[in-house]
Structure formats: C-alpha cells, structure tokens
Amino acid sequence: MCGIVGISGFRDDTLVEKMCQSLVHRGPDAIGTYFSNKVSLGHTRLSIIDLNDISNQPMSNYDNSLHIVYNGELYNFINIKNKLIKKGYSFKTLSDTEVVLYAYEEWGSDCLNMFNGMFSFAINDE
C-alpha cells in the first residue's frame, strides 16, 4: 500500500519530505515529491501493477499542468484506458495511476463517476 501526502496553500519542501519518510513503511520501493508555489505533494511507492520506475509518483501529464499522487486499485482501469485511447491519449506506463490522471484531464471531476475500485488521490491542476 502506497502512502500519499500533501500540503496546499504554501510550500514546505522539508515538511513534505519528513511526511514521506514517516510513511516509508507503506511504500519502500520509491519516494517522490512535487513542489509548486502553493502545493507540495509526496508519495511513497509500493510497486504492484507496473514495476517500472517510469510509474513512480508524483506523475504528471504531458504538458506538466497536472500532477497526481495516488494509492489504491482501480478495477476497471483497462476499460477507461481504452476509452481514452480512442480519444487520442497515449500511455507510457501500465499503471492505473496514469489512467486516473488522464481521465481527470478528459472529464474533470466527473471522472469519479466512472471509477470502480478502492483509492485515494490528490491532483494539482495548474
């Protein structure tokens, strides 16, 4: 089970890194952070579906306008991924995280109505 952390409203790199360290037992495979002026996100990864390092988080979309930290399992991610491929999206990972990210890019918060699974995530939308 991965760990996700975040701060909104201000930037504190040190605090987010400490928060990630406190959750390393939940995700010992990788630690990642993302910082903007008013948002700090962190992720500790337990690799399950896609073991490739390219699936480490935080993950961003192609133009870096969206950043996600995610934990969980989206049971129907392959069906959603196929819908997104038909709309012209291409994927560089096998992860459900990338599907959640692009589903949000395509449908906004309405994407939640499509999801079947157990998950939590935070997306910073620049």
Coordinates of C-alpha atoms in Angstrom, one line a residue:
M1 CA 0.0 0.0 0.0
C2 CA 1.5 3.3 -1.0
G3 CA 1.5 6.5 1.0
I4 CA 0.4 9.9 -0.2
V5 CA 1.0 13.3 1.5
G6 CA 0.3 16.9 0.6
I7 CA 0.2 20.5 1.6
S8 CA -2.0 23.1 0.0
G9 CA -1.7 26.9 0.4
F10 CA 2.0 27.1 1.0
R11 CA 5.2 25.3 0.0
D12 CA 7.3 23.4 2.6
D13 CA 9.8 21.0 0.9
T14 CA 11.3 19.8 4.2
L15 CA 7.9 19.1 5.8
V16 CA 6.7 17.0 2.9
E17 CA 10.0 15.1 2.8
K18 CA 9.6 14.3 6.5
M19 CA 6.0 13.3 5.9
C20 CA 7.1 10.9 3.2
Q21 CA 9.8 9.4 5.5
S22 CA 7.2 8.7 8.1
L23 CA 5.2 6.6 5.6
V24 CA 8.2 4.7 4.0
H25 CA 6.9 1.5 5.6
R26 CA 3.8 1.8 3.3
G27 CA 5.9 2.2 0.2
P28 CA 9.5 1.2 0.4
D29 CA 10.1 1.0 -3.4
A30 CA 10.4 4.7 -4.2
I31 CA 9.8 8.1 -2.7
G32 CA 8.9 11.1 -4.9
T33 CA 7.9 14.7 -4.4
Y34 CA 6.5 17.6 -6.4
F35 CA 6.6 21.2 -5.4
S36 CA 4.9 24.3 -6.8
N37 CA 4.5 27.7 -5.2
K38 CA 1.4 26.7 -3.2
V39 CA 1.2 22.9 -3.4
S40 CA 3.6 20.2 -2.2
L41 CA 2.9 16.5 -2.9
G42 CA 4.7 13.4 -1.8
H43 CA 4.4 9.7 -2.5
T44 CA 5.9 6.5 -1.1
R45 CA 5.5 3.7 -3.6
L46 CA 4.8 0.0 -3.2
S47 CA 5.1 -1.4 -6.7
I48 CA 2.4 -3.9 -7.6
I49 CA 0.8 -3.5 -11.0
D50 CA 3.6 -1.8 -13.0
L51 CA 7.1 -2.4 -11.6
N52 CA 8.8 0.0 -14.0
D53 CA 10.4 3.2 -12.5
I54 CA 8.6 5.3 -15.1
S55 CA 5.4 4.7 -13.0
N56 CA 6.9 6.4 -9.9
Q57 CA 5.0 9.3 -8.5
P58 CA 4.1 12.1 -8.4
M59 CA 3.2 11.6 -12.0
S60 CA 2.5 14.4 -14.4
N61 CA 0.7 14.7 -17.7
Y62 CA 2.4 15.6 -21.0
D63 CA 2.4 19.4 -20.5
N64 CA 3.1 19.3 -16.7
S65 CA -0.2 21.1 -16.0
L66 CA -1.4 18.2 -13.8
H67 CA 0.4 16.3 -11.1
I68 CA -1.0 13.3 -9.2
V69 CA -0.3 11.2 -6.1
Y70 CA -2.4 8.1 -6.0
N71 CA -2.9 5.0 -3.9
G72 CA -5.3 2.2 -4.5
E73 CA -6.6 -0.1 -7.2
L74 CA -8.9 1.0 -10.0
Y75 CA -10.6 -2.3 -11.0
N76 CA -11.9 -1.0 -14.3
F77 CA -8.9 1.0 -15.4
I78 CA -8.4 -1.0 -18.6
N79 CA -11.9 -0.1 -19.8
I80 CA -11.3 3.5 -19.0
K81 CA -7.9 3.4 -20.6
N82 CA -9.4 2.0 -23.8
K83 CA -11.9 4.9 -23.9
L84 CA -9.1 7.4 -23.5
I85 CA -7.0 5.7 -26.2
K86 CA -10.0 6.1 -28.6
K87 CA -10.0 9.8 -27.7
G88 CA -6.3 10.1 -28.8
Y89 CA -4.5 9.6 -25.5
S90 CA -1.3 7.5 -25.4
F91 CA 0.2 5.9 -22.3
K92 CA 3.8 5.4 -21.3
T93 CA 3.0 3.2 -18.3
L94 CA 0.9 0.2 -17.5
S95 CA -0.3 1.8 -14.2
D96 CA -3.8 2.7 -13.2
T97 CA -2.4 6.0 -11.9
E98 CA -1.8 7.3 -15.4
V99 CA -5.4 6.3 -16.3
V100 CA -6.8 8.3 -13.3
L101 CA -4.6 11.3 -14.4
Y102 CA -5.8 11.3 -18.0
A103 CA -9.4 10.5 -17.0
Y104 CA -9.3 13.7 -14.9
E105 CA -7.8 15.6 -17.8
E106 CA -10.5 14.5 -20.1
W107 CA -13.6 14.6 -17.9
G108 CA -12.6 16.6 -14.8
S109 CA -14.2 15.6 -11.5
D110 CA -16.9 13.7 -13.5
C111 CA -14.3 11.0 -14.0
L112 CA -15.1 9.9 -10.4
N113 CA -18.4 8.6 -11.7
M114 CA -16.6 6.1 -13.9
F115 CA -14.2 4.7 -11.3
N116 CA -14.8 1.3 -9.7
G117 CA -12.3 0.5 -7.0
M118 CA -10.6 1.5 -3.7
F119 CA -8.4 4.5 -4.0
S120 CA -7.4 7.9 -2.8
F121 CA -5.6 10.6 -4.7
A122 CA -4.7 14.2 -5.0
I123 CA -4.3 16.1 -8.2
N124 CA -2.7 19.5 -8.5
D125 CA -4.2 21.2 -11.6
E126 CA -2.0 24.2 -12.5

